[in-house]
GROMACS .gro file of C-alpha atoms in nm:
model
  477
    1UNK     CA    1   0.000   0.000   0.000
    2UNK     CA    2   0.277   0.256   0.078
    3UNK     CA    3   0.425   0.189  -0.269
    4UNK     CA    4   0.085   0.233  -0.435
    5UNK     CA    5   0.026   0.554  -0.241
    6UNK     CA    6   0.363   0.695  -0.343
    7UNK     CA    7   0.287   0.619  -0.709
    8UNK     CA    8  -0.063   0.769  -0.703
    9UNK     CA    9   0.017   1.086  -0.510
   10UNK     CA   10   0.206   1.264  -0.792
   11UNK     CA   11  -0.062   1.162  -1.042
   12UNK     CA   12  -0.340   1.300  -0.823
   13UNK     CA   13  -0.144   1.623  -0.771
   14UNK     CA   14  -0.104   1.656  -1.149
   15UNK     CA   15  -0.477   1.603  -1.209
   16UNK     CA   16  -0.562   1.842  -0.928
   17UNK     CA   17  -0.343   2.119  -1.068
   18UNK     CA   18  -0.485   2.080  -1.417
   19UNK     CA   19  -0.846   2.094  -1.295
   20UNK     CA   20  -0.793   2.376  -1.043
   21UNK     CA   21  -1.005   2.687  -1.107
   22UNK     CA   22  -0.829   2.978  -1.272
   23UNK     CA   23  -0.836   3.294  -1.060
   24UNK     CA   24  -0.570   3.505  -1.233
   25UNK     CA   25  -0.495   3.612  -1.587
   26UNK     CA   26  -0.715   3.670  -1.889
   27UNK     CA   27  -0.962   3.430  -2.052
   28UNK     CA   28  -1.109   3.484  -2.398
   29UNK     CA   29  -1.476   3.387  -2.427
   30UNK     CA   30  -1.642   3.433  -2.767
   31UNK     CA   31  -1.981   3.600  -2.742
   32UNK     CA   32  -1.887   3.860  -2.484
   33UNK     CA   33  -1.959   4.215  -2.597
   34UNK     CA   34  -1.722   4.373  -2.345
   35UNK     CA   35  -1.468   4.285  -2.079
   36UNK     CA   36  -1.593   4.110  -1.763
   37UNK     CA   37  -1.381   4.156  -1.452
   38UNK     CA   38  -1.372   3.887  -1.184
   39UNK     CA   39  -1.203   3.927  -0.847
   40UNK     CA   40  -1.190   3.692  -0.549
   41UNK     CA   41  -1.211   3.824  -0.195
   42UNK     CA   42  -1.023   3.673   0.106
   43UNK     CA   43  -1.310   3.424   0.151
   44UNK     CA   44  -1.269   3.296  -0.208
   45UNK     CA   45  -1.603   3.446  -0.309
   46UNK     CA   46  -1.599   3.568  -0.671
   47UNK     CA   47  -1.719   3.918  -0.760
   48UNK     CA   48  -1.828   3.960  -1.124
   49UNK     CA   49  -1.848   4.301  -1.294
   50UNK     CA   50  -1.997   4.309  -1.645
   51UNK     CA   51  -2.130   4.579  -1.875
   52UNK     CA   52  -2.459   4.396  -1.933
   53UNK     CA   53  -2.663   4.097  -1.818
   54UNK     CA   54  -2.580   3.883  -2.121
   55UNK     CA   55  -2.207   3.902  -2.050
   56UNK     CA   56  -2.267   3.859  -1.677
   57UNK     CA   57  -2.456   3.532  -1.713
   58UNK     CA   58  -2.198   3.396  -1.958
   59UNK     CA   59  -1.932   3.463  -1.695
   60UNK     CA   60  -2.143   3.310  -1.416
   61UNK     CA   61  -2.191   2.992  -1.619
   62UNK     CA   62  -1.818   2.975  -1.687
   63UNK     CA   63  -1.731   3.013  -1.319
   64UNK     CA   64  -1.987   2.754  -1.209
   65UNK     CA   65  -1.845   2.506  -1.460
   66UNK     CA   66  -1.489   2.586  -1.358
   67UNK     CA   67  -1.553   2.494  -0.995
   68UNK     CA   68  -1.859   2.265  -0.992
   69UNK     CA   69  -1.874   2.083  -1.326
   70UNK     CA   70  -1.884   1.732  -1.180
   71UNK     CA   71  -2.155   1.832  -0.934
   72UNK     CA   72  -2.360   1.989  -1.214
   73UNK     CA   73  -2.331   1.692  -1.448
   74UNK     CA   74  -2.398   1.428  -1.182
   75UNK     CA   75  -2.706   1.619  -1.064
   76UNK     CA   76  -2.828   1.649  -1.422
   77UNK     CA   77  -2.778   1.277  -1.482
   78UNK     CA   78  -2.956   1.182  -1.161
   79UNK     CA   79  -3.257   1.404  -1.228
   80UNK     CA   80  -3.292   1.302  -1.593
   81UNK     CA   81  -3.245   0.930  -1.531
   82UNK     CA   82  -2.912   0.884  -1.706
   83UNK     CA   83  -2.681   0.738  -1.442
   84UNK     CA   84  -2.661   0.394  -1.605
   85UNK     CA   85  -2.488   0.555  -1.904
   86UNK     CA   86  -2.179   0.610  -1.691
   87UNK     CA   87  -2.220   0.346  -1.416
   88UNK     CA   88  -2.355   0.050  -1.610
   89UNK     CA   89  -2.622  -0.187  -1.478
   90UNK     CA   90  -2.495  -0.243  -1.128
   91UNK     CA   91  -2.558  -0.148  -0.767
   92UNK     CA   92  -2.453   0.204  -0.682
   93UNK     CA   93  -2.077   0.202  -0.599
   94UNK     CA   94  -1.956   0.121  -0.249
   95UNK     CA   95  -1.928   0.378   0.023
   96UNK     CA   96  -2.174   0.621   0.174
   97UNK     CA   97  -2.405   0.608  -0.128
   98UNK     CA   98  -2.441   0.229  -0.109
   99UNK     CA   99  -2.599   0.263   0.236
  100UNK     CA  100  -2.876   0.482   0.098
  101UNK     CA  101  -2.921   0.290  -0.226
  102UNK     CA  102  -2.864  -0.065  -0.096
  103UNK     CA  103  -3.008  -0.335  -0.325
  104UNK     CA  104  -3.091  -0.076  -0.591
  105UNK     CA  105  -2.940  -0.058  -0.936
  106UNK     CA  106  -2.857   0.243  -1.147
  107UNK     CA  107  -3.118   0.129  -1.403
  108UNK     CA  108  -3.391   0.125  -1.136
  109UNK     CA  109  -3.293   0.476  -1.032
  110UNK     CA  110  -3.302   0.595  -1.392
  111UNK     CA  111  -3.645   0.440  -1.451
  112UNK     CA  112  -3.790   0.597  -1.137
  113UNK     CA  113  -3.657   0.943  -1.222
  114UNK     CA  114  -3.800   0.920  -1.574
  115UNK     CA  115  -4.134   0.821  -1.424
  116UNK     CA  116  -4.123   1.130  -1.202
  117UNK     CA  117  -4.077   1.340  -1.514
  118UNK     CA  118  -3.847   1.618  -1.393
  119UNK     CA  119  -3.689   1.657  -1.738
  120UNK     CA  120  -4.028   1.640  -1.915
  121UNK     CA  121  -4.151   1.926  -1.702
  122UNK     CA  122  -3.831   2.125  -1.765
  123UNK     CA  123  -3.872   2.088  -2.143
  124UNK     CA  124  -4.231   2.207  -2.123
  125UNK     CA  125  -4.132   2.501  -1.902
  126UNK     CA  126  -3.871   2.626  -2.150
  127UNK     CA  127  -4.149   2.649  -2.409
  128UNK     CA  128  -4.366   2.880  -2.194
  129UNK     CA  129  -4.086   3.122  -2.101
  130UNK     CA  130  -4.065   3.449  -2.289
  131UNK     CA  131  -3.768   3.497  -2.520
  132UNK     CA  132  -3.600   3.738  -2.278
  133UNK     CA  133  -3.574   3.470  -2.009
  134UNK     CA  134  -3.468   3.203  -2.258
  135UNK     CA  135  -3.188   3.438  -2.368
  136UNK     CA  136  -3.063   3.460  -2.008
  137UNK     CA  137  -3.059   3.081  -1.983
  138UNK     CA  138  -2.881   3.059  -2.319
  139UNK     CA  139  -2.616   3.306  -2.204
  140UNK     CA  140  -2.552   3.107  -1.887
  141UNK     CA  141  -2.535   2.782  -2.087
  142UNK     CA  142  -2.294   2.946  -2.331
  143UNK     CA  143  -2.057   3.017  -2.044
  144UNK     CA  144  -2.072   2.658  -1.919
  145UNK     CA  145  -2.012   2.524  -2.268
  146UNK     CA  146  -1.720   2.757  -2.334
  147UNK     CA  147  -1.548   2.610  -2.030
  148UNK     CA  148  -1.622   2.258  -2.155
  149UNK     CA  149  -1.483   2.330  -2.502
  150UNK     CA  150  -1.154   2.463  -2.368
  151UNK     CA  151  -1.097   2.208  -2.089
  152UNK     CA  152  -1.175   1.869  -2.243
  153UNK     CA  153  -0.817   1.761  -2.165
  154UNK     CA  154  -0.824   1.884  -1.806
  155UNK     CA  155  -1.165   1.786  -1.675
  156UNK     CA  156  -1.216   1.709  -1.305
  157UNK     CA  157  -1.080   1.377  -1.184
  158UNK     CA  158  -1.423   1.210  -1.165
  159UNK     CA  159  -1.470   1.236  -1.543
  160UNK     CA  160  -1.131   1.077  -1.601
  161UNK     CA  161  -1.196   0.792  -1.362
  162UNK     CA  162  -1.528   0.718  -1.531
  163UNK     CA  163  -1.382   0.784  -1.879
  164UNK     CA  164  -1.650   1.007  -2.024
  165UNK     CA  165  -1.701   1.369  -2.125
  166UNK     CA  166  -2.002   1.576  -2.017
  167UNK     CA  167  -2.249   1.690  -2.279
  168UNK     CA  168  -2.312   2.060  -2.353
  169UNK     CA  169  -2.533   2.252  -2.110
  170UNK     CA  170  -2.871   2.391  -2.220
  171UNK     CA  171  -3.160   2.606  -2.089
  172UNK     CA  172  -3.351   2.282  -2.030
  173UNK     CA  173  -3.072   2.168  -1.798
  174UNK     CA  174  -3.096   2.491  -1.597
  175UNK     CA  175  -3.467   2.432  -1.541
  176UNK     CA  176  -3.410   2.063  -1.467
  177UNK     CA  177  -3.195   2.164  -1.169
  178UNK     CA  178  -3.476   2.389  -1.045
  179UNK     CA  179  -3.742   2.120  -1.098
  180UNK     CA  180  -3.518   1.880  -0.910
  181UNK     CA  181  -3.552   2.096  -0.601
  182UNK     CA  182  -3.929   2.072  -0.642
  183UNK     CA  183  -3.893   1.695  -0.611
  184UNK     CA  184  -3.648   1.708  -0.322
  185UNK     CA  185  -3.860   1.961  -0.130
  186UNK     CA  186  -4.203   1.806  -0.191
  187UNK     CA  187  -4.366   1.582   0.069
  188UNK     CA  188  -4.697   1.498  -0.104
  189UNK     CA  189  -4.591   1.175  -0.275
  190UNK     CA  190  -4.379   1.051   0.014
  191UNK     CA  191  -4.654   1.122   0.266
  192UNK     CA  192  -4.912   0.929   0.067
  193UNK     CA  193  -4.682   0.635   0.002
  194UNK     CA  194  -4.600   0.614   0.371
  195UNK     CA  195  -4.962   0.623   0.484
  196UNK     CA  196  -5.068   0.373   0.220
  197UNK     CA  197  -4.801   0.133   0.345
  198UNK     CA  198  -4.906   0.195   0.707
  199UNK     CA  199  -5.269   0.117   0.632
  200UNK     CA  200  -5.161  -0.217   0.490
  201UNK     CA  201  -4.957  -0.295   0.801
  202UNK     CA  202  -5.237  -0.191   1.039
  203UNK     CA  203  -5.527  -0.349   0.855
  204UNK     CA  204  -5.809  -0.400   1.105
  205UNK     CA  205  -5.639  -0.162   1.351
  206UNK     CA  206  -5.745   0.169   1.195
  207UNK     CA  207  -5.798   0.321   1.539
  208UNK     CA  208  -5.420   0.334   1.576
  209UNK     CA  209  -5.393   0.548   1.264
  210UNK     CA  210  -5.644   0.794   1.405
  211UNK     CA  211  -5.390   0.892   1.670
  212UNK     CA  212  -5.137   0.987   1.405
  213UNK     CA  213  -5.331   1.162   1.131
  214UNK     CA  214  -5.692   1.229   1.026
  215UNK     CA  215  -5.842   0.984   0.779
  216UNK     CA  216  -6.160   1.069   0.587
  217UNK     CA  217  -6.452   0.842   0.661
  218UNK     CA  218  -6.544   0.789   0.295
  219UNK     CA  219  -6.389   0.801  -0.048
  220UNK     CA  220  -6.012   0.755  -0.023
  221UNK     CA  221  -5.885   0.409   0.061
  222UNK     CA  222  -5.609   0.162  -0.014
  223UNK     CA  223  -5.719  -0.132  -0.225
  224UNK     CA  224  -5.577  -0.478  -0.172
  225UNK     CA  225  -5.225  -0.486  -0.313
  226UNK     CA  226  -5.173  -0.109  -0.313
  227UNK     CA  227  -5.014  -0.122   0.032
  228UNK     CA  228  -4.756  -0.363  -0.105
  229UNK     CA  229  -4.686  -0.141  -0.406
  230UNK     CA  230  -4.668   0.171  -0.190
  231UNK     CA  231  -4.430  -0.003   0.048
  232UNK     CA  232  -4.199  -0.108  -0.237
  233UNK     CA  233  -4.188   0.239  -0.388
  234UNK     CA  234  -4.147   0.403  -0.048
  235UNK     CA  235  -3.851   0.184   0.042
  236UNK     CA  236  -3.689   0.286  -0.283
  237UNK     CA  237  -3.749   0.660  -0.263
  238UNK     CA  238  -3.671   0.685   0.108
  239UNK     CA  239  -3.326   0.553   0.030
  240UNK     CA  240  -3.275   0.815  -0.238
  241UNK     CA  241  -3.440   1.116  -0.078
  242UNK     CA  242  -3.444   1.023   0.294
  243UNK     CA  243  -3.807   1.130   0.312
  244UNK     CA  244  -3.962   0.878   0.555
  245UNK     CA  245  -3.960   1.126   0.844
  246UNK     CA  246  -4.130   1.394   0.631
  247UNK     CA  247  -4.445   1.184   0.616
  248UNK     CA  248  -4.487   1.222   0.993
  249UNK     CA  249  -4.430   1.594   1.018
  250UNK     CA  250  -4.107   1.666   0.839
  251UNK     CA  251  -3.777   1.831   0.911
  252UNK     CA  252  -3.745   2.204   0.940
  253UNK     CA  253  -3.548   2.492   0.799
  254UNK     CA  254  -3.583   2.831   0.958
  255UNK     CA  255  -3.577   3.198   0.867
  256UNK     CA  256  -3.664   3.504   1.067
  257UNK     CA  257  -3.658   3.879   1.034
  258UNK     CA  258  -3.643   4.160   1.291
  259UNK     CA  259  -3.812   4.495   1.239
  260UNK     CA  260  -3.592   4.804   1.261
  261UNK     CA  261  -3.746   4.897   1.599
  262UNK     CA  262  -3.614   4.575   1.752
  263UNK     CA  263  -3.265   4.604   1.608
  264UNK     CA  264  -2.970   4.779   1.775
  265UNK     CA  265  -2.861   4.903   1.432
  266UNK     CA  266  -3.192   5.069   1.351
  267UNK     CA  267  -3.215   4.851   1.040
  268UNK     CA  268  -3.404   4.526   0.980
  269UNK     CA  269  -3.211   4.202   1.032
  270UNK     CA  270  -3.292   3.899   0.817
  271UNK     CA  271  -3.152   3.551   0.879
  272UNK     CA  272  -3.204   3.242   0.665
  273UNK     CA  273  -3.106   2.881   0.739
  274UNK     CA  274  -3.229   2.640   0.468
  275UNK     CA  275  -3.183   2.284   0.594
  276UNK     CA  276  -3.065   2.117   0.277
  277UNK     CA  277  -2.862   1.799   0.281
  278UNK     CA  278  -2.496   1.831   0.374
  279UNK     CA  279  -2.293   1.760   0.063
  280UNK     CA  280  -1.940   1.812  -0.060
  281UNK     CA  281  -1.929   2.030  -0.257
  282UNK     CA  282  -2.221   2.211  -0.093
  283UNK     CA  283  -2.549   2.304  -0.261
  284UNK     CA  284  -2.469   2.675  -0.255
  285UNK     CA  285  -2.210   2.877  -0.446
  286UNK     CA  286  -2.162   3.225  -0.297
  287UNK     CA  287  -2.122   3.497  -0.558
  288UNK     CA  288  -2.157   3.870  -0.627
  289UNK     CA  289  -2.304   3.963  -0.966
  290UNK     CA  290  -2.308   4.313  -1.117
  291UNK     CA  291  -2.419   4.421  -1.466
  292UNK     CA  292  -2.389   4.794  -1.530
  293UNK     CA  293  -2.593   5.002  -1.287
  294UNK     CA  294  -2.922   4.813  -1.321
  295UNK     CA  295  -2.846   4.465  -1.186
  296UNK     CA  296  -2.646   4.379  -0.873
  297UNK     CA  297  -2.697   4.094  -0.626
  298UNK     CA  298  -2.500   3.914  -0.358
  299UNK     CA  299  -2.583   3.571  -0.219
  300UNK     CA  300  -2.610   3.197  -0.269
  301UNK     CA  301  -2.639   3.073  -0.626
  302UNK     CA  302  -2.698   2.712  -0.732
  303UNK     CA  303  -2.452   2.564  -0.985
  304UNK     CA  304  -2.642   2.488  -1.303
  305UNK     CA  305  -2.865   2.798  -1.281
  306UNK     CA  306  -2.812   3.173  -1.333
  307UNK     CA  307  -2.888   3.446  -1.076
  308UNK     CA  308  -2.886   3.420  -0.696
  309UNK     CA  309  -3.145   3.215  -0.505
  310UNK     CA  310  -3.107   3.364  -0.157
  311UNK     CA  311  -2.936   3.694  -0.082
  312UNK     CA  312  -2.976   4.067  -0.130
  313UNK     CA  313  -2.948   4.347  -0.380
  314UNK     CA  314  -2.907   4.719  -0.310
  315UNK     CA  315  -3.269   4.758  -0.196
  316UNK     CA  316  -3.401   4.432  -0.053
  317UNK     CA  317  -3.287   4.112   0.118
  318UNK     CA  318  -3.469   3.780   0.106
  319UNK     CA  319  -3.444   3.422   0.225
  320UNK     CA  320  -3.656   3.113   0.178
  321UNK     CA  321  -3.730   2.774   0.328
  322UNK     CA  322  -3.933   2.476   0.210
  323UNK     CA  323  -4.304   2.522   0.283
  324UNK     CA  324  -4.382   2.150   0.234
  325UNK     CA  325  -4.732   2.232   0.110
  326UNK     CA  326  -4.957   1.950  -0.003
  327UNK     CA  327  -4.890   1.994  -0.375
  328UNK     CA  328  -4.971   1.649  -0.510
  329UNK     CA  329  -5.222   1.366  -0.515
  330UNK     CA  330  -5.222   0.992  -0.564
  331UNK     CA  331  -5.516   0.856  -0.763
  332UNK     CA  332  -5.636   0.498  -0.793
  333UNK     CA  333  -5.694   0.432  -1.160
  334UNK     CA  334  -5.933   0.153  -1.259
  335UNK     CA  335  -5.818  -0.038  -1.567
  336UNK     CA  336  -6.043  -0.220  -1.811
  337UNK     CA  337  -6.047  -0.596  -1.736
  338UNK     CA  338  -5.971  -0.678  -2.099
  339UNK     CA  339  -5.724  -0.397  -2.175
  340UNK     CA  340  -5.483  -0.253  -1.918
  341UNK     CA  341  -5.425   0.052  -2.140
  342UNK     CA  342  -5.783   0.169  -2.083
  343UNK     CA  343  -5.879   0.344  -1.759
  344UNK     CA  344  -6.206   0.474  -1.622
  345UNK     CA  345  -6.261   0.853  -1.620
  346UNK     CA  346  -6.608   0.939  -1.499
  347UNK     CA  347  -6.836   0.706  -1.693
  348UNK     CA  348  -6.605   0.663  -1.996
  349UNK     CA  349  -6.302   0.449  -2.073
  350UNK     CA  350  -5.998   0.647  -2.189
  351UNK     CA  351  -5.675   0.525  -2.345
  352UNK     CA  352  -5.359   0.591  -2.149
  353UNK     CA  353  -5.095   0.807  -2.315
  354UNK     CA  354  -4.752   0.650  -2.325
  355UNK     CA  355  -4.388   0.722  -2.398
  356UNK     CA  356  -4.105   0.479  -2.451
  357UNK     CA  357  -3.790   0.567  -2.261
  358UNK     CA  358  -3.464   0.406  -2.371
  359UNK     CA  359  -3.216   0.372  -2.085
  360UNK     CA  360  -2.863   0.344  -2.221
  361UNK     CA  361  -2.639   0.117  -2.012
  362UNK     CA  362  -2.264   0.136  -2.015
  363UNK     CA  363  -2.120  -0.199  -2.119
  364UNK     CA  364  -2.462  -0.347  -2.185
  365UNK     CA  365  -2.765  -0.339  -2.408
  366UNK     CA  366  -3.014  -0.054  -2.366
  367UNK     CA  367  -3.337  -0.116  -2.176
  368UNK     CA  368  -3.669   0.021  -2.301
  369UNK     CA  369  -3.928   0.122  -2.042
  370UNK     CA  370  -4.284   0.222  -2.121
  371UNK     CA  371  -4.418   0.511  -1.915
  372UNK     CA  372  -4.796   0.540  -1.911
  373UNK     CA  373  -5.002   0.847  -1.825
  374UNK     CA  374  -5.364   0.896  -1.725
  375UNK     CA  375  -5.538   1.233  -1.711
  376UNK     CA  376  -5.380   1.277  -1.368
  377UNK     CA  377  -5.019   1.195  -1.449
  378UNK     CA  378  -4.770   0.907  -1.468
  379UNK     CA  379  -4.871   0.562  -1.343
  380UNK     CA  380  -4.604   0.521  -1.077
  381UNK     CA  381  -4.744   0.180  -0.981
  382UNK     CA  382  -4.575   0.048  -1.299
  383UNK     CA  383  -4.248   0.087  -1.108
  384UNK     CA  384  -4.354  -0.183  -0.858
  385UNK     CA  385  -4.589  -0.430  -1.031
  386UNK     CA  386  -4.761  -0.680  -0.805
  387UNK     CA  387  -4.613  -1.028  -0.780
  388UNK     CA  388  -4.928  -1.195  -0.910
  389UNK     CA  389  -4.911  -1.001  -1.235
  390UNK     CA  390  -5.129  -0.736  -1.388
  391UNK     CA  391  -5.369  -0.553  -1.156
  392UNK     CA  392  -5.704  -0.404  -1.249
  393UNK     CA  393  -5.601  -0.082  -1.072
  394UNK     CA  394  -5.297   0.143  -1.074
  395UNK     CA  395  -5.160   0.448  -0.892
  396UNK     CA  396  -5.117   0.777  -1.080
  397UNK     CA  397  -4.941   1.085  -0.945
  398UNK     CA  398  -5.077   1.433  -1.002
  399UNK     CA  399  -4.824   1.698  -0.900
  400UNK     CA  400  -4.805   2.073  -0.950
  401UNK     CA  401  -4.441   2.047  -1.062
  402UNK     CA  402  -4.548   1.848  -1.368
  403UNK     CA  403  -4.713   2.158  -1.512
  404UNK     CA  404  -4.516   2.404  -1.731
  405UNK     CA  405  -4.412   2.694  -1.510
  406UNK     CA  406  -4.208   3.014  -1.491
  407UNK     CA  407  -3.988   2.982  -1.182
  408UNK     CA  408  -3.707   3.149  -1.378
  409UNK     CA  409  -3.927   3.456  -1.406
  410UNK     CA  410  -3.976   3.449  -1.029
  411UNK     CA  411  -3.604   3.407  -0.959
  412UNK     CA  412  -3.493   3.688  -1.187
  413UNK     CA  413  -3.771   3.917  -1.065
  414UNK     CA  414  -3.673   3.871  -0.702
  415UNK     CA  415  -3.310   3.947  -0.792
  416UNK     CA  416  -3.423   4.277  -0.948
  417UNK     CA  417  -3.698   4.378  -0.702
  418UNK     CA  418  -3.666   4.717  -0.532
  419UNK     CA  419  -3.968   4.706  -0.300
  420UNK     CA  420  -4.236   4.483  -0.149
  421UNK     CA  421  -4.475   4.522  -0.442
  422UNK     CA  422  -4.217   4.414  -0.701
  423UNK     CA  423  -4.109   4.130  -0.474
  424UNK     CA  424  -4.466   3.997  -0.441
  425UNK     CA  425  -4.525   4.030  -0.815
  426UNK     CA  426  -4.220   3.813  -0.879
  427UNK     CA  427  -4.332   3.547  -0.630
  428UNK     CA  428  -4.659   3.506  -0.820
  429UNK     CA  429  -4.464   3.312  -1.086
  430UNK     CA  430  -4.338   3.049  -0.843
  431UNK     CA  431  -4.510   2.714  -0.891
  432UNK     CA  432  -4.305   2.436  -0.732
  433UNK     CA  433  -4.156   2.389  -0.484
  434UNK     CA  434  -4.370   2.590  -0.246
  435UNK     CA  435  -4.145   2.817  -0.042
  436UNK     CA  436  -4.165   3.043   0.263
  437UNK     CA  437  -4.011   3.378   0.169
  438UNK     CA  438  -3.895   3.640   0.418
  439UNK     CA  439  -3.824   3.997   0.314
  440UNK     CA  440  -3.654   4.312   0.442
  441UNK     CA  441  -3.568   4.637   0.264
  442UNK     CA  442  -3.359   4.948   0.314
  443UNK     CA  443  -3.673   5.150   0.390
  444UNK     CA  444  -3.720   4.946   0.707
  445UNK     CA  445  -4.003   4.721   0.588
  446UNK     CA  446  -4.021   4.351   0.665
  447UNK     CA  447  -4.258   4.085   0.532
  448UNK     CA  448  -4.344   3.721   0.474
  449UNK     CA  449  -4.513   3.547   0.182
  450UNK     CA  450  -4.583   3.191   0.083
  451UNK     CA  451  -4.499   3.126  -0.284
  452UNK     CA  452  -4.609   2.831  -0.492
  453UNK     CA  453  -4.916   2.663  -0.637
  454UNK     CA  454  -5.138   2.466  -0.398
  455UNK     CA  455  -5.426   2.256  -0.533
  456UNK     CA  456  -5.781   2.376  -0.476
  457UNK     CA  457  -5.959   2.059  -0.367
  458UNK     CA  458  -6.335   2.009  -0.368
  459UNK     CA  459  -6.308   1.731  -0.109
  460UNK     CA  460  -6.112   1.736   0.219
  461UNK     CA  461  -5.747   1.642   0.157
  462UNK     CA  462  -5.648   1.283   0.222
  463UNK     CA  463  -5.320   1.106   0.284
  464UNK     CA  464  -5.457   0.804   0.096
  465UNK     CA  465  -5.513   0.747  -0.278
  466UNK     CA  466  -5.833   0.896  -0.418
  467UNK     CA  467  -6.067   0.721  -0.664
  468UNK     CA  468  -5.944   0.856  -0.996
  469UNK     CA  469  -6.263   0.765  -1.180
  470UNK     CA  470  -6.476   0.991  -0.956
  471UNK     CA  471  -6.484   1.353  -1.078
  472UNK     CA  472  -6.580   1.467  -0.727
  473UNK     CA  473  -6.215   1.428  -0.629
  474UNK     CA  474  -6.069   1.633  -0.916
  475UNK     CA  475  -5.880   1.952  -0.840
  476UNK     CA  476  -6.077   2.269  -0.909
  477UNK     CA  477  -5.769   2.473  -0.983
   0.00000   0.00000   0.00000
C-alpha cells in the first residue's frame, strides 16, 4: 500500500493542478460584448463586474463550470435518469451512497426518475418562457459550454476515472436543476406512500392510525395490493431522498426577520437557514453579480442555474425555506379488465398516453421502459408491479411540478426587485416547490409570503389514494 500511495500521489497532484479553477490572468470567451472583470475576496467568493446581463450570465456559467462541473453533471444525470450511461447496470458504488441505495441498481434509479418526469416538465417550461428569459438561460449555458470546449483535456478527476465527457449545457438543464428541487422539497408523494403502506400494516387496527393523522370516513382508501406497491416504492425513494420522516411531520429549515425597531442598528435584520442535505461540494455557491448600474446581487447561487437564489441586492434582502405544502395527489386508476391501457374517467373508458424511454447502459444493451399516463399523471405503480401479475387498478401521481411553469421569471424578478410590491409580483410566478419567503428592505419594511401553487380541492385532503374515476375528487384549480 505505501508503494501504491507513493505512485498515485504525484498523479493526483497533477490532475488536481490541471483541474484547479483559474483565478488570475485573462480568458477569452467568444460571445462577450465587453470585458468582464472577476475578483476573489479573502473568503474565495468571486465578484463579477460586467457591462450587461448577457455578458454577466456567460461569466457566471463559466465560473460555475470551472468549480462545480462534476456536481452539475452528476445532478443532471440523476434528475434526468441517465446514471446507467456512466455506471452500467450495477448497484450504486460502495461507500456512503451504497448505504442509501442498498439493493438498488442504477437502471432502477433511472427508470424511477424518468417516471417522475423532472426533465419532461423542464422541457415544457422552456417552451412557456418568454424569449428574454430564454436568452438569459442561453447566455448562462454558453458560459458553461465555453469552459467545456476549452478544458476537455483537463476535466475534473471524476470524469477521467469514469472515462466520459459531459455533454453541452442547455436552458432545459438549468430548469431541470430547479425542478429537481421541487422533487427534493415536496412531501406529497412521500406522505401518501407512507400512509398507504401503514394502512396495509395496520389493517383492522385503523384506530391506531387515528392517533397519528386524520383519515376521511369515505372516499379515499387503499385497495388490496396497493399497500404492497406503496411499500416497495417508499422503500426505494426513502433511500434516495431520505423522506420517511417527512411523512410524519417533516424536518425544518428556519428563517426570521427583525423589524428596525427591535434592532440595535436601527435597520431590519434577516436571517435564513435552509436545511438542505450536507454535501461536498455544498449546494450553494456564494457569488456577487453586477451588470452595469441596473443589476447587482449578492448571495447563494446554485450551480447549473443563473442568478442568486437567496441573498440581497441594493434595496431588498430575502431568504426562503421549504413550505412543504400538499402539492400532489395519488389517484387509484381503474383499468379495463380486458385492456390494461384503458382506464375509467367518470363514466367513460380512456386510453392511457404512453412514452417509450430508452435507458442506455454502459457496457450493456439498452433497456426500453414504457411510461404510461392517465389524465392525472404518470402511473407510478408500474415501477412496482404486483407479484401476481397485472392488476385491475394502478396508482397515478398528479403533482403541481409536472405543469409548465415560470420559476425562472420568479427568480430573476426577485433578484431585481426594489420594494415589497415588485417582490410579491415576482413570487406570483413560483409554482413548485412551495417556499416560505422572508423579506426586508432598506426603507425598514419587513414581510413574509408563501410562494407556490397549492391545489384547490373540492373534497377534504387525504393522505390516501383517491378514486381517480370519480370527478368529485378532481382539483378545481
